[in-house]
mmCIF file of C-alpha atoms in Angstrom:
data_model
loop_
_atom_site.group_PDB
_atom_site.id
_atom_site.type_symbol
_atom_site.label_atom_id
_atom_site.label_comp_id
_atom_site.label_asym_id
_atom_site.label_seq_id
_atom_site.Cartn_x
_atom_site.Cartn_y
_atom_site.Cartn_z
ATOM 1 C CA MET X 1 10.733 51.328 48.101
ATOM 2 C CA LYS X 2 14.150 52.822 47.301
ATOM 3 C CA LYS X 3 15.447 49.391 46.233
ATOM 4 C CA THR X 4 12.527 49.003 43.827
ATOM 5 C CA ILE X 5 13.199 52.392 42.273
ATOM 6 C CA LYS X 6 16.907 51.539 41.876
ATOM 7 C CA ILE X 7 16.051 48.255 40.119
ATOM 8 C CA CYS X 8 13.663 50.010 37.731
ATOM 9 C CA VAL X 9 16.275 52.635 36.899
ATOM 10 C CA ILE X 10 18.921 49.955 36.245
ATOM 11 C CA VAL X 11 16.567 48.012 33.927
ATOM 12 C CA PHE X 12 15.604 51.179 32.067
ATOM 13 C CA MET X 13 19.251 52.211 31.571
ATOM 14 C CA THR X 14 20.123 48.700 30.343
ATOM 15 C CA LEU X 15 17.387 48.860 27.698
ATOM 16 C CA ILE X 16 18.590 52.268 26.506
ATOM 17 C CA ILE X 17 22.205 51.081 26.217
ATOM 18 C CA SER X 18 21.187 47.917 24.348
ATOM 19 C CA HIS X 19 19.089 49.913 21.878
ATOM 20 C CA SER X 20 21.970 52.345 21.295
ATOM 21 C CA LEU X 21 24.451 49.544 20.647
ATOM 22 C CA TYR X 22 22.047 47.826 18.186
ATOM 23 C CA ALA X 23 21.526 51.103 16.298
ATOM 24 C CA PHE X 24 25.310 51.654 16.138
ATOM 25 C CA PHE X 25 26.173 48.212 14.778
ATOM 26 C CA ALA X 26 23.076 47.705 12.612
ATOM 27 C CA ASP X 27 24.629 49.410 9.597
ATOM 28 C CA SER X 28 27.788 47.302 9.787
ATOM 29 C CA ILE X 29 25.957 43.932 9.833
ATOM 30 C CA VAL X 30 26.297 42.053 6.547
ATOM 31 C CA TYR X 31 23.684 39.390 5.971
ATOM 32 C CA ALA X 32 25.114 36.332 4.265
ATOM 33 C CA GLU X 33 23.336 35.327 1.113
ATOM 34 C CA PRO X 34 22.062 31.757 1.063
ATOM 35 C CA GLU X 35 24.392 29.314 -0.626
ATOM 36 C CA PHE X 36 21.521 27.876 -2.637
ATOM 37 C CA PRO X 37 18.705 30.069 -3.935
ATOM 38 C CA ILE X 38 15.315 29.362 -2.385
ATOM 39 C CA PRO X 39 12.875 28.294 -5.123
ATOM 40 C CA ARG X 40 9.630 30.160 -5.606
ATOM 41 C CA LEU X 41 6.612 28.146 -6.705
ATOM 42 C CA SER X 42 3.769 29.670 -8.631
ATOM 43 C CA LEU X 43 0.525 28.310 -10.078
ATOM 44 C CA SER X 44 -1.243 30.047 -12.898
ATOM 45 C CA ILE X 45 -4.243 29.224 -15.059
ATOM 46 C CA ASP X 46 -4.069 30.763 -18.514
ATOM 47 C CA GLU X 47 -6.169 30.470 -21.617
ATOM 48 C CA ALA X 48 -5.147 27.694 -24.009
ATOM 49 C CA ASN X 49 -4.058 28.900 -27.446
ATOM 50 C CA ASN X 50 -4.489 25.627 -29.321
ATOM 51 C CA PRO X 51 -6.076 22.163 -28.909
ATOM 52 C CA LYS X 52 -2.687 20.601 -28.168
ATOM 53 C CA GLU X 53 -2.340 22.625 -24.955
ATOM 54 C CA VAL X 54 -5.827 21.527 -23.916
ATOM 55 C CA ALA X 55 -4.932 17.875 -24.514
ATOM 56 C CA THR X 56 -1.745 18.250 -22.461
ATOM 57 C CA SER X 57 -3.709 19.766 -19.574
ATOM 58 C CA ILE X 58 -6.199 16.903 -19.672
ATOM 59 C CA GLU X 59 -3.357 14.361 -19.643
ATOM 60 C CA ILE X 60 -1.870 16.021 -16.558
ATOM 61 C CA LEU X 61 -5.276 15.961 -14.860
ATOM 62 C CA VAL X 62 -5.730 12.265 -15.685
ATOM 63 C CA LEU X 63 -2.220 11.503 -14.400
ATOM 64 C CA LEU X 64 -2.909 13.241 -11.087
ATOM 65 C CA THR X 65 -6.168 11.307 -10.780
ATOM 66 C CA VAL X 66 -4.387 8.008 -11.411
ATOM 67 C CA LEU X 67 -1.755 8.863 -8.789
ATOM 68 C CA THR X 68 -4.545 9.563 -6.293
ATOM 69 C CA LEU X 69 -6.116 6.173 -7.018
ATOM 70 C CA ALA X 70 -2.762 4.351 -7.149
ATOM 71 C CA PRO X 71 -3.122 2.669 -3.707
ATOM 72 C CA SER X 72 -6.550 1.291 -4.635
ATOM 73 C CA ILE X 73 -5.277 0.129 -8.017
ATOM 74 C CA LEU X 74 -2.301 -1.588 -6.366
ATOM 75 C CA ILE X 75 -4.491 -3.342 -3.816
ATOM 76 C CA MET X 76 -7.388 -4.376 -6.036
ATOM 77 C CA THR X 77 -5.709 -5.340 -9.318
ATOM 78 C CA THR X 78 -2.672 -7.231 -8.032
ATOM 79 C CA SER X 79 -1.936 -10.166 -5.751
ATOM 80 C CA PHE X 80 -1.907 -7.956 -2.637
ATOM 81 C CA THR X 81 -5.481 -8.770 -1.562
ATOM 82 C CA ARG X 82 -4.980 -12.526 -1.373
ATOM 83 C CA ILE X 83 -1.591 -12.239 0.341
ATOM 84 C CA ILE X 84 -2.710 -9.886 3.105
ATOM 85 C CA ILE X 85 -5.806 -12.012 3.807
ATOM 86 C CA ILE X 86 -3.709 -15.171 4.136
ATOM 87 C CA LEU X 87 -1.199 -13.479 6.440
ATOM 88 C CA SER X 88 -4.010 -12.057 8.587
ATOM 89 C CA PHE X 89 -5.634 -15.484 8.937
ATOM 90 C CA LEU X 90 -2.263 -16.957 9.858
ATOM 91 C CA ARG X 91 -1.811 -14.463 12.679
ATOM 92 C CA LYS X 92 -5.309 -15.185 14.000
ATOM 93 C CA ALA X 93 -4.706 -18.946 13.801
ATOM 94 C CA LEU X 94 -1.523 -18.574 15.849
ATOM 95 C CA SER X 95 -3.455 -16.448 18.404
ATOM 96 C CA THR X 96 -0.523 -14.029 18.620
ATOM 97 C CA GLN X 97 -2.886 -11.020 18.422
ATOM 98 C CA SER X 98 -0.654 -8.159 17.211
ATOM 99 C CA THR X 99 2.490 -10.185 16.464
ATOM 100 C CA PRO X 100 3.696 -9.725 13.762
ATOM 101 C CA PRO X 101 2.398 -6.145 13.751
ATOM 102 C CA ASN X 102 0.315 -4.760 10.903
ATOM 103 C CA GLN X 103 3.272 -2.815 9.500
ATOM 104 C CA VAL X 104 5.279 -6.018 9.090
ATOM 105 C CA LEU X 105 2.423 -7.932 7.468
ATOM 106 C CA ILE X 106 1.630 -5.108 5.053
ATOM 107 C CA GLY X 107 5.316 -4.653 4.211
ATOM 108 C CA LEU X 108 5.741 -8.380 3.544
ATOM 109 C CA ALA X 109 2.571 -8.419 1.432
ATOM 110 C CA LEU X 110 3.800 -5.442 -0.590
ATOM 111 C CA PHE X 111 7.207 -6.939 -1.361
ATOM 112 C CA LEU X 112 5.654 -10.302 -2.255
ATOM 113 C CA THR X 113 3.256 -8.405 -4.520
ATOM 114 C CA PHE X 114 6.153 -6.635 -6.250
ATOM 115 C CA PHE X 115 7.925 -9.981 -6.695
ATOM 116 C CA ILE X 116 4.852 -11.670 -8.170
ATOM 117 C CA MET X 117 3.877 -8.725 -10.369
ATOM 118 C CA ALA X 118 7.424 -7.975 -11.586
ATOM 119 C CA PRO X 119 6.974 -9.682 -15.020
ATOM 120 C CA THR X 120 3.679 -7.843 -15.534
ATOM 121 C CA PHE X 121 5.170 -4.485 -14.537
ATOM 122 C CA GLU X 122 8.168 -5.044 -16.829
ATOM 123 C CA GLU X 123 5.868 -5.781 -19.739
ATOM 124 C CA ILE X 124 3.860 -2.616 -19.016
ATOM 125 C CA ASN X 125 7.069 -0.599 -18.885
ATOM 126 C CA GLU X 126 8.382 -1.986 -22.186
ATOM 127 C CA ASN X 127 5.139 -1.859 -24.167
ATOM 128 C CA ALA X 128 3.470 1.254 -22.768
ATOM 129 C CA ILE X 129 5.531 3.587 -20.586
ATOM 130 C CA LEU X 130 8.786 3.705 -22.564
ATOM 131 C CA PRO X 131 7.142 4.070 -26.005
ATOM 132 C CA TYR X 132 4.885 6.836 -24.691
ATOM 133 C CA THR X 133 7.719 8.778 -23.056
ATOM 134 C CA ASN X 134 9.738 8.449 -26.290
ATOM 135 C CA GLY X 135 6.822 9.841 -28.283
ATOM 136 C CA GLU X 136 6.334 6.645 -30.286
ATOM 137 C CA ILE X 137 2.685 6.110 -29.278
ATOM 138 C CA SER X 138 -0.176 8.320 -28.161
ATOM 139 C CA PHE X 139 -1.543 8.564 -24.636
ATOM 140 C CA GLU X 140 -4.651 6.522 -25.503
ATOM 141 C CA LYS X 141 -2.518 3.801 -27.089
ATOM 142 C CA GLY X 142 -0.239 3.782 -24.041
ATOM 143 C CA VAL X 143 -3.183 3.216 -21.698
ATOM 144 C CA GLU X 144 -4.450 0.429 -23.937
ATOM 145 C CA GLU X 145 -1.056 -1.295 -24.006
ATOM 146 C CA ALA X 146 -0.617 -0.857 -20.236
ATOM 147 C CA ILE X 147 -3.916 -2.542 -19.380
ATOM 148 C CA LYS X 148 -3.280 -5.640 -21.524
ATOM 149 C CA PRO X 149 -0.680 -7.364 -19.262
ATOM 150 C CA LEU X 150 -2.753 -6.504 -16.187
ATOM 151 C CA ARG X 151 -5.880 -8.013 -17.746
ATOM 152 C CA GLU X 152 -3.939 -11.136 -18.670
ATOM 153 C CA PHE X 153 -2.800 -11.527 -15.058
ATOM 154 C CA MET X 154 -6.316 -11.027 -13.688
ATOM 155 C CA PHE X 155 -7.850 -13.497 -16.153
ATOM 156 C CA LYS X 156 -5.488 -16.229 -14.901
ATOM 157 C CA GLN X 157 -6.634 -15.746 -11.280
ATOM 158 C CA THR X 158 -10.358 -15.091 -11.875
ATOM 159 C CA ARG X 159 -13.010 -17.789 -11.894
ATOM 160 C CA PRO X 160 -15.297 -17.896 -14.960
ATOM 161 C CA LYS X 161 -18.289 -17.977 -12.621
ATOM 162 C CA ASP X 162 -17.373 -14.584 -11.163
ATOM 163 C CA ILE X 163 -16.808 -13.064 -14.603
ATOM 164 C CA ALA X 164 -20.185 -14.402 -15.773
ATOM 165 C CA LEU X 165 -21.858 -12.793 -12.746
ATOM 166 C CA PHE X 166 -20.820 -9.250 -13.655
ATOM 167 C CA VAL X 167 -21.255 -9.772 -17.395
ATOM 168 C CA ASN X 168 -24.847 -10.944 -16.901
ATOM 169 C CA ILE X 169 -25.688 -8.155 -14.456
ATOM 170 C CA SER X 170 -24.339 -5.520 -16.848
ATOM 171 C CA GLY X 171 -26.736 -6.772 -19.528
ATOM 172 C CA MET X 172 -24.015 -7.571 -22.043
ATOM 173 C CA LYS X 173 -24.256 -10.216 -24.718
ATOM 174 C CA PRO X 174 -22.290 -13.384 -23.926
ATOM 175 C CA PRO X 175 -18.696 -12.611 -24.993
ATOM 176 C CA LYS X 176 -17.095 -14.835 -27.574
ATOM 177 C CA SER X 177 -13.547 -14.187 -26.364
ATOM 178 C CA LEU X 178 -11.749 -12.725 -23.367
ATOM 179 C CA ASN X 179 -11.014 -9.540 -25.285
ATOM 180 C CA GLU X 180 -14.731 -8.731 -25.362
ATOM 181 C CA ILE X 181 -14.987 -8.744 -21.557
ATOM 182 C CA PRO X 182 -14.758 -5.137 -20.333
ATOM 183 C CA THR X 183 -12.288 -4.180 -17.632
ATOM 184 C CA LYS X 184 -15.115 -2.771 -15.495
ATOM 185 C CA ALA X 185 -16.482 -6.331 -15.171
ATOM 186 C CA LEU X 186 -13.103 -8.043 -14.894
ATOM 187 C CA ILE X 187 -11.779 -6.064 -11.906
ATOM 188 C CA PRO X 188 -14.663 -6.789 -9.454
ATOM 189 C CA ALA X 189 -14.728 -10.422 -10.614
ATOM 190 C CA PHE X 190 -11.002 -10.654 -9.902
ATOM 191 C CA ILE X 191 -11.472 -9.119 -6.440
ATOM 192 C CA ILE X 192 -14.160 -11.550 -5.282
ATOM 193 C CA SER X 193 -12.155 -14.467 -6.703
ATOM 194 C CA GLU X 194 -9.140 -13.363 -4.676
ATOM 195 C CA LEU X 195 -11.292 -12.997 -1.560
ATOM 196 C CA LYS X 196 -12.621 -16.542 -1.928
ATOM 197 C CA THR X 197 -9.146 -17.969 -2.504
ATOM 198 C CA GLY X 198 -7.732 -16.081 0.472
ATOM 199 C CA PHE X 199 -10.528 -17.279 2.789
ATOM 200 C CA ALA X 200 -10.131 -20.873 1.568
ATOM 201 C CA VAL X 201 -6.407 -20.836 2.345
ATOM 202 C CA GLY X 202 -7.139 -19.197 5.714
ATOM 203 C CA PHE X 203 -9.533 -22.020 6.600
ATOM 204 C CA LEU X 204 -6.862 -24.616 5.834
ATOM 205 C CA LEU X 205 -4.382 -22.712 8.003
ATOM 206 C CA PHE X 206 -6.742 -22.835 10.977
ATOM 207 C CA ILE X 207 -7.148 -26.642 11.000
ATOM 208 C CA PRO X 208 -3.831 -27.757 12.615
ATOM 209 C CA PHE X 209 -3.932 -24.965 15.177
ATOM 210 C CA ILE X 210 -7.552 -25.751 16.117
ATOM 211 C CA VAL X 211 -6.489 -29.347 16.781
ATOM 212 C CA ILE X 212 -3.856 -28.089 19.222
ATOM 213 C CA ASP X 213 -6.449 -25.876 20.943
ATOM 214 C CA MET X 214 -8.874 -28.798 21.285
ATOM 215 C CA VAL X 215 -6.203 -31.120 22.722
ATOM 216 C CA VAL X 216 -5.036 -28.521 25.226
ATOM 217 C CA ALA X 217 -8.607 -27.599 26.246
ATOM 218 C CA SER X 218 -9.640 -31.230 26.797
ATOM 219 C CA THR X 219 -6.444 -31.915 28.762
ATOM 220 C CA LEU X 220 -7.047 -28.950 31.062
ATOM 221 C CA MET X 221 -10.664 -29.995 31.660
ATOM 222 C CA SER X 222 -9.627 -33.540 32.508
ATOM 223 C CA MET X 223 -7.158 -32.155 35.050
ATOM 224 C CA GLY X 224 -9.817 -29.913 36.572
ATOM 225 C CA MET X 225 -8.037 -26.710 35.564
ATOM 226 C CA MET X 226 -11.082 -25.067 34.012
ATOM 227 C CA MET X 227 -10.148 -21.565 35.199
ATOM 228 C CA LEU X 228 -6.881 -21.560 33.220
ATOM 229 C CA PRO X 229 -7.324 -20.118 29.692
ATOM 230 C CA PRO X 230 -6.471 -22.827 27.132
ATOM 231 C CA VAL X 231 -5.007 -20.204 24.771
ATOM 232 C CA MET X 232 -2.273 -19.402 27.279
ATOM 233 C CA ILE X 233 -1.116 -23.031 27.243
ATOM 234 C CA SER X 234 -1.655 -23.760 23.545
ATOM 235 C CA LEU X 235 0.142 -20.636 22.270
ATOM 236 C CA PRO X 236 3.697 -21.910 22.954
ATOM 237 C CA PHE X 237 2.846 -25.234 21.284
ATOM 238 C CA LYS X 238 1.461 -23.431 18.227
ATOM 239 C CA ILE X 239 4.592 -21.328 17.903
ATOM 240 C CA LEU X 240 6.790 -24.408 18.397
ATOM 241 C CA LEU X 241 4.891 -26.316 15.693
ATOM 242 C CA PHE X 242 5.125 -23.350 13.312
ATOM 243 C CA ILE X 243 8.878 -23.084 13.871
ATOM 244 C CA MET X 244 9.520 -26.817 13.501
ATOM 245 C CA ILE X 245 7.799 -27.014 10.111
ATOM 246 C CA ASP X 246 9.468 -23.761 8.954
ATOM 247 C CA GLY X 247 6.071 -22.159 8.591
ATOM 248 C CA TRP X 248 7.069 -18.863 6.992
ATOM 249 C CA ASN X 249 8.953 -20.661 4.232
ATOM 250 C CA LEU X 250 5.990 -22.930 3.520
ATOM 251 C CA ILE X 251 3.433 -20.126 3.574
ATOM 252 C CA VAL X 252 5.412 -17.843 1.264
ATOM 253 C CA LYS X 253 6.301 -20.722 -1.053
ATOM 254 C CA ASN X 254 2.670 -21.757 -1.491
ATOM 255 C CA ILE X 255 1.551 -18.157 -1.951
ATOM 256 C CA LEU X 256 4.066 -17.717 -4.784
ATOM 257 C CA LEU X 257 3.192 -21.054 -6.374
ATOM 258 C CA GLY X 258 -0.489 -20.147 -6.240
ATOM 259 C CA PHE X 259 0.069 -17.365 -8.789
ATOM 260 C CA ASN X 260 1.992 -19.488 -11.310
#
């Protein structure tokens, strides 16, 4: 009991001494000012004084909306859709499951997309973005000039049958030229055309690997080894065949040539 009391007294005295020392030195402590000032962000909504301020606010709102939809625009109006479908079919044909991983396939598809779309993006930058930022054209004219190279690219890769499908469903009169086809009909037609092309290439990729699977499966059955999964035996042969023919070079080469 006496030991407990002594410990409590010691702890209490220690707290009192610490508090006294802090109070003594508190006035002499100099807080260093930050080397760089910390920014303060504020958001305010004020009444517009003239129509020009309203137009600027609408442009900012449209820009934020476009940035939100940028991933969908990148995927659906460029070569990304076909490339990622082909690479996915290739992985399934090789039976490597998660090798290469999704991050690698998506990264490769993105960089191939940037390579293929580079001339289109350069044309958009020269004819739309730079003139608009320099104040040479209006916002509406910039959007119109930016969509032209993209429409030209999509027209080259879209089948007339798919364009006719959406034009007829929309109830439009038969267009006399490509300029009369609205973008709202061109984009979905381009998407389904890319899906068909990607699936067609994927089917062709499956053929040589299916032959290997069939040969391995029939060989195992003839040897009476029906309990051994054929995929386990055929996988090394598939990888060996893919390496011997320099498969990645051939796949990427044909993907690039398909957009010329």
